[in-house]
């Protein structure tokens, strides 16, 4: 029987998401009220992987605290290691991986419903040394180029090729059995045979998977394959894509990944409904999630594609539309929040309007009557 170990890379700073990542690491940012690290762990454990190692760095103590207080029903470890890059992270945790375990590497800051079990079986059936998850895209990241043959075996892997590399790649495709792809993106899930650990430990220059490891494996005639399938995948790497990810889950586009809570009506989720106070004259549209201990006052309207966190109060006649409200937020009366993000511990006074990709950072106060449009505040004084 094949044994497996999952390794989740959770060390990124999330600089492009600032100020959302001012006080918490990117993997702890919630999408429809559940941290992204939670989705990453679920993806592996639901595929039958019973040992998962999480490599942390930036605000790593907060990830470790969350992981250790949550019941996973599998062995989830957060060791104390200091890694410099993606492949180096796998190298640094090699001591925790048994010699009979094949390895699945994933990223903590993506949301996907890829069928990991199918990905694992595909890799075994191909007798691959390594497999890279891929997805067709109309917007490939900076025109990465991958050359595959008819069996999806990888012959060239160029993340950001220079002009001369593109020319050489085009020459290679004149062989009838290989094809150059510029519309495939690397979606950041990797399979490796256990022997990859020996290679990493013997070659200190192999720090990054895309830049170093995959080119090295190809140069040394290891069998790499591309796994190409249809699945949901989103890198919530900036505020706009973070909002998009929330909207997608509320639409069930990433099913079976769904928002936190019970689906009390179709496309409406409430966490611990008995702890919430929802006025009978308030309105909750479809494609909405509401966290526990939340109160909606009279004539509140929570419109389509809105995620409301826990311990939130929304005052009379206020309207929330296509927005993400984090935890411990108080919103006054006669307010409008549209297509924006309100972070933790924010107080919004009466008659405030916040529109069009605005962000209110943690621990902020928005005075009465303030009008905000397409503005990202980085500090708590508004």
Coordinates of C-alpha atoms in Angstrom, one line a residue, residues 5-371:
X5 CA 2.6 12.8 3.3
X6 CA 1.2 16.2 2.5
X7 CA 3.4 19.3 2.8
X8 CA 1.6 22.7 2.8
X9 CA 3.8 25.8 2.2
X10 CA 2.4 28.6 4.4
X11 CA 5.3 31.0 4.7
X12 CA 4.3 33.8 2.3
X13 CA 3.9 37.4 3.6
X14 CA 1.0 38.3 1.4
X15 CA 2.5 41.7 0.6
X16 CA 0.1 42.4 -2.3
X17 CA -2.8 41.9 0.1
X18 CA -1.7 44.6 2.6
X19 CA -3.4 45.9 4.8
X20 CA -5.3 42.6 5.1
X21 CA -2.1 41.0 6.1
X22 CA -1.0 43.7 8.5
X23 CA -1.7 41.6 11.6
X24 CA -2.2 38.1 10.3
X25 CA -0.5 35.9 7.7
X26 CA -2.0 35.4 4.3
X27 CA -3.0 31.7 5.0
X28 CA -5.1 32.9 8.0
X29 CA -7.2 35.4 5.9
X30 CA -10.8 34.1 5.8
X31 CA -12.7 33.2 2.7
X32 CA -16.4 33.0 3.4
X33 CA -15.5 32.9 7.1
X34 CA -12.9 30.1 6.9
X35 CA -9.1 30.6 6.9
X36 CA -7.4 29.6 3.6
X37 CA -5.1 27.3 5.5
X38 CA -8.3 25.4 6.6
X39 CA -9.2 24.8 2.9
X40 CA -5.6 23.6 2.2
X41 CA -5.7 21.0 5.0
X42 CA -9.2 19.8 4.1
X43 CA -8.1 19.3 0.5
X44 CA -5.4 16.9 1.5
X45 CA -7.2 15.0 4.4
X46 CA -10.3 14.4 2.3
X47 CA -8.1 12.7 -0.3
X48 CA -7.0 10.2 2.4
X49 CA -3.7 11.8 3.3
X50 CA -3.3 11.1 7.0
X51 CA 0.0 13.0 7.7
X52 CA 0.3 16.7 6.9
X53 CA 3.2 19.0 7.6
X54 CA 2.8 22.8 7.4
X55 CA 5.8 24.9 6.8
X56 CA 5.4 28.4 8.3
X57 CA 7.4 31.6 8.5
X58 CA 5.7 35.0 8.5
X59 CA 3.4 35.2 11.6
X60 CA 3.9 31.5 11.8
X61 CA 2.8 31.3 15.5
X62 CA -0.7 32.4 14.5
X63 CA -1.0 29.6 12.0
X64 CA 0.4 27.1 14.5
X65 CA -2.1 28.2 17.2
X66 CA -5.0 27.8 14.8
X67 CA -3.9 24.4 13.6
X68 CA -3.3 23.1 17.1
X69 CA -6.7 24.1 18.5
X70 CA -8.6 22.6 15.6
X71 CA -9.7 19.0 15.4
X72 CA -8.5 17.5 12.1
X73 CA -8.8 13.7 12.7
X74 CA -5.4 13.3 11.0
X75 CA -1.8 14.0 12.0
X76 CA -1.1 17.7 11.3
X77 CA 2.3 19.1 12.3
X78 CA 3.8 22.6 12.3
X79 CA 7.5 22.1 13.0
X80 CA 9.9 24.9 13.8
X81 CA 12.0 25.3 10.7
X82 CA 13.5 28.3 8.9
X83 CA 13.2 27.9 5.1
X84 CA 14.4 30.3 2.4
X85 CA 12.2 29.2 -0.5
X86 CA 9.6 26.7 -1.7
X87 CA 11.9 23.7 -2.4
X88 CA 14.1 24.6 0.6
X89 CA 10.9 24.3 2.8
X90 CA 10.4 20.7 1.6
X91 CA 14.1 20.0 2.3
X92 CA 13.9 21.5 5.8
X93 CA 11.0 19.1 6.8
X94 CA 12.5 16.0 5.2
X95 CA 13.3 14.6 8.6
X96 CA 9.6 14.3 9.4
X97 CA 8.8 12.4 6.2
X98 CA 9.2 8.6 6.2
X99 CA 11.2 6.9 3.5
X100 CA 8.2 5.0 2.3
X101 CA 6.0 8.1 1.8
X102 CA 5.3 9.7 -1.5
X103 CA 4.8 13.5 -1.2
X104 CA 2.1 15.9 -2.2
X105 CA 3.1 19.6 -1.9
X106 CA 0.5 22.3 -1.9
X107 CA 0.2 26.0 -1.2
X108 CA -1.7 27.5 1.7
X109 CA -2.8 30.6 -0.1
X110 CA -4.8 29.1 -3.0
X111 CA -8.4 27.9 -3.0
X112 CA -9.1 25.0 -5.3
X113 CA -11.4 22.0 -5.6
X114 CA -8.9 19.9 -7.6
X115 CA -9.5 16.2 -7.2
X116 CA -6.3 15.4 -5.2
X117 CA -7.1 11.6 -5.1
X118 CA -7.3 11.6 -8.9
X119 CA -4.1 13.6 -9.1
X120 CA -2.3 11.0 -6.9
X121 CA -3.6 8.1 -8.9
X122 CA -2.7 9.7 -12.1
X123 CA 0.9 10.2 -10.9
X124 CA 1.2 6.5 -9.8
X125 CA -0.3 5.3 -13.1
X126 CA 2.2 7.3 -15.1
X127 CA 5.1 6.1 -12.8
X128 CA 6.0 9.8 -12.6
X129 CA 8.9 11.0 -10.6
X130 CA 7.0 14.3 -10.3
X131 CA 3.7 15.7 -11.5
X132 CA 2.7 19.3 -11.8
X133 CA -1.0 20.4 -11.6
X134 CA -2.0 22.6 -14.5
X135 CA -5.0 24.4 -15.8
X136 CA -5.9 26.0 -19.1
X137 CA -6.2 29.8 -18.7
X138 CA -7.0 32.8 -21.0
X139 CA -4.5 34.7 -18.8
X140 CA -1.4 32.6 -18.2
X141 CA 0.9 34.1 -15.7
X142 CA 3.4 36.1 -17.6
X143 CA 3.3 33.8 -20.6
X144 CA 4.8 30.7 -19.0
X145 CA 5.7 28.0 -21.5
X146 CA 5.4 24.3 -21.1
X147 CA 6.2 21.6 -23.7
X148 CA 4.3 18.4 -23.4
X149 CA 4.1 15.3 -25.5
X150 CA 1.0 13.3 -26.3
X151 CA 1.2 11.5 -23.0
X152 CA 1.4 14.8 -21.1
X153 CA 5.1 14.1 -20.3
X154 CA 6.9 17.4 -19.8
X155 CA 9.9 18.1 -22.0
X156 CA 10.4 21.8 -21.1
X157 CA 9.3 24.0 -18.3
X158 CA 9.9 27.8 -18.5
X159 CA 8.1 29.9 -16.0
X160 CA 9.1 33.3 -17.5
X161 CA 11.0 32.6 -20.7
X162 CA 13.3 35.0 -22.4
X163 CA 12.9 35.6 -26.2
X164 CA 15.8 33.2 -27.1
X165 CA 14.2 30.5 -24.9
X166 CA 10.9 30.9 -26.7
X167 CA 12.8 30.5 -30.0
X168 CA 14.5 27.3 -28.9
X169 CA 11.2 26.0 -27.5
X170 CA 9.5 26.6 -30.9
X171 CA 12.2 24.7 -32.6
X172 CA 11.6 21.8 -30.2
X173 CA 8.0 21.6 -31.2
X174 CA 8.9 20.8 -34.8
X175 CA 9.2 17.3 -33.5
X176 CA 5.7 15.9 -34.3
X177 CA 5.1 14.4 -30.9
X178 CA 5.6 17.4 -28.7
X179 CA 3.4 20.5 -28.3
X180 CA 4.2 24.0 -27.0
X181 CA 1.6 25.4 -24.6
X182 CA 1.4 29.0 -23.6
X183 CA -2.1 28.8 -22.1
X184 CA -1.3 26.5 -19.2
X185 CA -0.7 27.8 -15.7
X186 CA 1.1 25.9 -13.0
X187 CA -1.5 25.8 -10.2
X188 CA 1.0 24.9 -7.4
X189 CA 0.2 21.3 -6.5
X190 CA 3.1 18.9 -6.9
X191 CA 3.6 15.1 -6.6
X192 CA 7.1 13.8 -5.9
X193 CA 8.5 10.3 -5.3
X194 CA 10.2 10.2 -1.9
X195 CA 13.7 10.2 -3.6
X196 CA 13.2 14.0 -4.2
X197 CA 14.4 14.4 -0.6
X198 CA 17.8 12.9 -1.4
X199 CA 18.1 15.2 -4.4
X200 CA 17.3 18.3 -2.4
X201 CA 19.7 17.3 0.5
X202 CA 22.5 16.6 -2.0
X203 CA 22.0 19.8 -4.0
X204 CA 22.0 23.0 -1.9
X205 CA 21.3 25.2 -5.0
X206 CA 17.8 23.8 -5.5
X207 CA 15.9 26.3 -3.6
X208 CA 12.7 27.0 -5.7
X209 CA 10.6 24.4 -7.5
X210 CA 9.9 26.4 -10.7
X211 CA 13.3 28.0 -11.1
X212 CA 15.5 25.2 -10.0
X213 CA 14.0 21.8 -9.2
X214 CA 11.9 21.1 -12.3
X215 CA 14.6 22.3 -14.7
X216 CA 17.1 20.1 -12.8
X217 CA 14.9 17.1 -13.0
X218 CA 14.3 17.5 -16.7
X219 CA 18.1 18.0 -17.3
X220 CA 18.7 14.7 -15.5
X221 CA 16.1 12.7 -17.3
X222 CA 13.6 12.3 -14.5
X223 CA 10.0 11.7 -15.7
X224 CA 7.8 14.8 -15.1
X225 CA 4.2 14.8 -16.1
X226 CA 1.5 17.5 -16.3
X227 CA -1.9 16.8 -14.8
X228 CA -4.4 18.8 -16.8
X229 CA -8.1 18.8 -15.8
X230 CA -11.0 21.1 -15.2
X231 CA -11.3 22.4 -11.6
X232 CA -11.8 25.6 -9.7
X233 CA -8.6 27.4 -8.8
X234 CA -7.9 30.9 -7.5
X235 CA -4.9 32.6 -6.1
X236 CA -6.4 35.3 -3.9
X237 CA -3.2 37.3 -4.1
X238 CA -4.6 40.8 -4.2
X239 CA -7.7 42.5 -2.7
X240 CA -9.7 42.3 -6.0
X241 CA -9.0 38.6 -6.4
X242 CA -9.7 38.0 -2.7
X243 CA -13.2 39.4 -3.2
X244 CA -13.6 37.3 -6.4
X245 CA -12.7 34.2 -4.4
X246 CA -15.4 34.9 -1.8
X247 CA -18.0 35.5 -4.5
X248 CA -17.1 32.3 -6.3
X249 CA -17.5 30.2 -3.2
X250 CA -20.9 31.9 -2.5
X251 CA -21.9 30.9 -6.0
X252 CA -20.8 27.3 -5.3
X253 CA -18.4 27.5 -8.2
X254 CA -15.8 25.7 -6.1
X255 CA -18.1 22.9 -4.8
X256 CA -17.7 20.8 -2.7
X257 CA -15.9 23.7 -1.1
X258 CA -18.6 25.8 0.6
X259 CA -18.8 28.6 3.1
X260 CA -18.7 28.0 6.9
X261 CA -22.0 27.2 8.5
X262 CA -25.3 25.5 7.8
X263 CA -27.0 26.0 4.5
X264 CA -30.3 27.2 6.0
X265 CA -31.7 27.9 2.5
X266 CA -30.2 27.4 -0.9
X267 CA -27.1 29.6 -1.2
X268 CA -27.6 31.0 2.3
X269 CA -25.2 29.9 5.1
X270 CA -25.4 30.8 8.8
X271 CA -22.9 29.6 11.4
X272 CA -24.7 28.6 14.7
X273 CA -28.0 30.2 13.8
X274 CA -29.2 30.1 17.4
X275 CA -26.5 32.6 18.4
X276 CA -27.5 35.2 15.8
X277 CA -30.2 37.8 16.1
X278 CA -31.7 38.6 12.7
X279 CA -34.6 41.1 12.8
X280 CA -37.8 39.8 11.1
X281 CA -37.8 42.9 8.9
X282 CA -34.2 42.4 7.7
X283 CA -33.5 40.8 4.3
X284 CA -30.8 38.2 3.5
X285 CA -30.4 37.6 -0.3
X286 CA -29.0 34.3 -1.7
X287 CA -25.2 33.9 -2.0
X288 CA -24.6 35.1 1.5
X289 CA -22.8 33.7 4.6
X290 CA -23.3 35.0 8.1
X291 CA -21.0 34.1 11.1
X292 CA -22.1 33.3 14.6
X293 CA -23.1 35.9 17.2
X294 CA -24.0 38.4 14.5
X295 CA -26.9 40.8 14.8
X296 CA -28.9 42.4 11.9
X297 CA -31.1 45.2 13.1
X298 CA -34.4 46.4 11.6
X299 CA -34.6 46.9 7.8
X300 CA -31.0 45.7 7.2
X301 CA -30.4 44.2 3.7
X302 CA -27.5 41.8 3.1
X303 CA -27.4 41.6 -0.6
X304 CA -26.0 39.0 -3.1
X305 CA -22.3 37.9 -2.7
X306 CA -21.7 39.2 0.8
X307 CA -19.7 37.5 3.5
X308 CA -20.4 38.6 7.1
X309 CA -18.1 37.4 9.9
X310 CA -18.8 36.6 13.5
X311 CA -19.6 39.0 16.3
X312 CA -20.9 41.6 13.7
X313 CA -23.6 44.2 14.4
X314 CA -25.3 46.0 11.4
X315 CA -27.5 48.9 12.3
X316 CA -31.0 49.9 11.1
X317 CA -31.5 50.6 7.4
X318 CA -28.0 49.6 6.4
X319 CA -27.1 47.7 3.3
X320 CA -24.2 45.4 2.5
X321 CA -23.6 44.4 -1.1
X322 CA -20.9 42.2 -2.7
X323 CA -18.6 42.8 0.3
X324 CA -16.6 41.0 2.9
X325 CA -17.0 42.0 6.6
X326 CA -14.5 40.3 9.0
X327 CA -15.1 39.7 12.7
X328 CA -16.0 42.0 15.6
X329 CA -17.3 44.8 13.3
X330 CA -19.9 47.3 14.3
X331 CA -21.7 49.1 11.4
X332 CA -24.1 51.9 12.3
X333 CA -27.5 52.9 10.9
X334 CA -28.1 54.1 7.3
X335 CA -24.8 52.8 6.0
X336 CA -23.9 51.4 2.6
X337 CA -21.0 49.0 2.0
X338 CA -20.5 47.9 -1.6
X339 CA -17.7 45.8 -3.2
X340 CA -15.4 46.5 -0.3
X341 CA -13.5 44.8 2.6
X342 CA -14.0 45.7 6.2
X343 CA -11.3 44.1 8.4
X344 CA -11.4 42.9 12.1
X345 CA -12.4 45.2 15.0
X346 CA -13.7 48.1 12.9
X347 CA -16.4 50.6 14.0
X348 CA -18.4 52.4 11.3
X349 CA -20.6 55.1 12.6
X350 CA -24.0 56.1 11.1
X351 CA -24.6 57.3 7.5
X352 CA -21.3 56.1 6.1
X353 CA -20.9 55.1 2.5
X354 CA -18.0 52.8 1.5
X355 CA -17.8 51.9 -2.2
X356 CA -15.9 50.2 -5.0
X357 CA -12.9 48.2 -3.9
X358 CA -12.2 50.1 -0.7
X359 CA -10.5 48.5 2.3
X360 CA -10.9 49.6 6.0
X361 CA -7.9 48.2 7.9
X362 CA -8.1 46.4 11.3
X363 CA -8.9 48.4 14.5
X364 CA -10.2 51.4 12.6
X365 CA -13.0 53.9 13.3
X366 CA -15.0 55.5 10.4
X367 CA -16.7 58.8 11.6
X368 CA -20.3 59.6 10.9
X369 CA -21.2 60.7 7.4
X370 CA -17.9 59.7 5.8
X371 CA -18.0 58.9 2.1

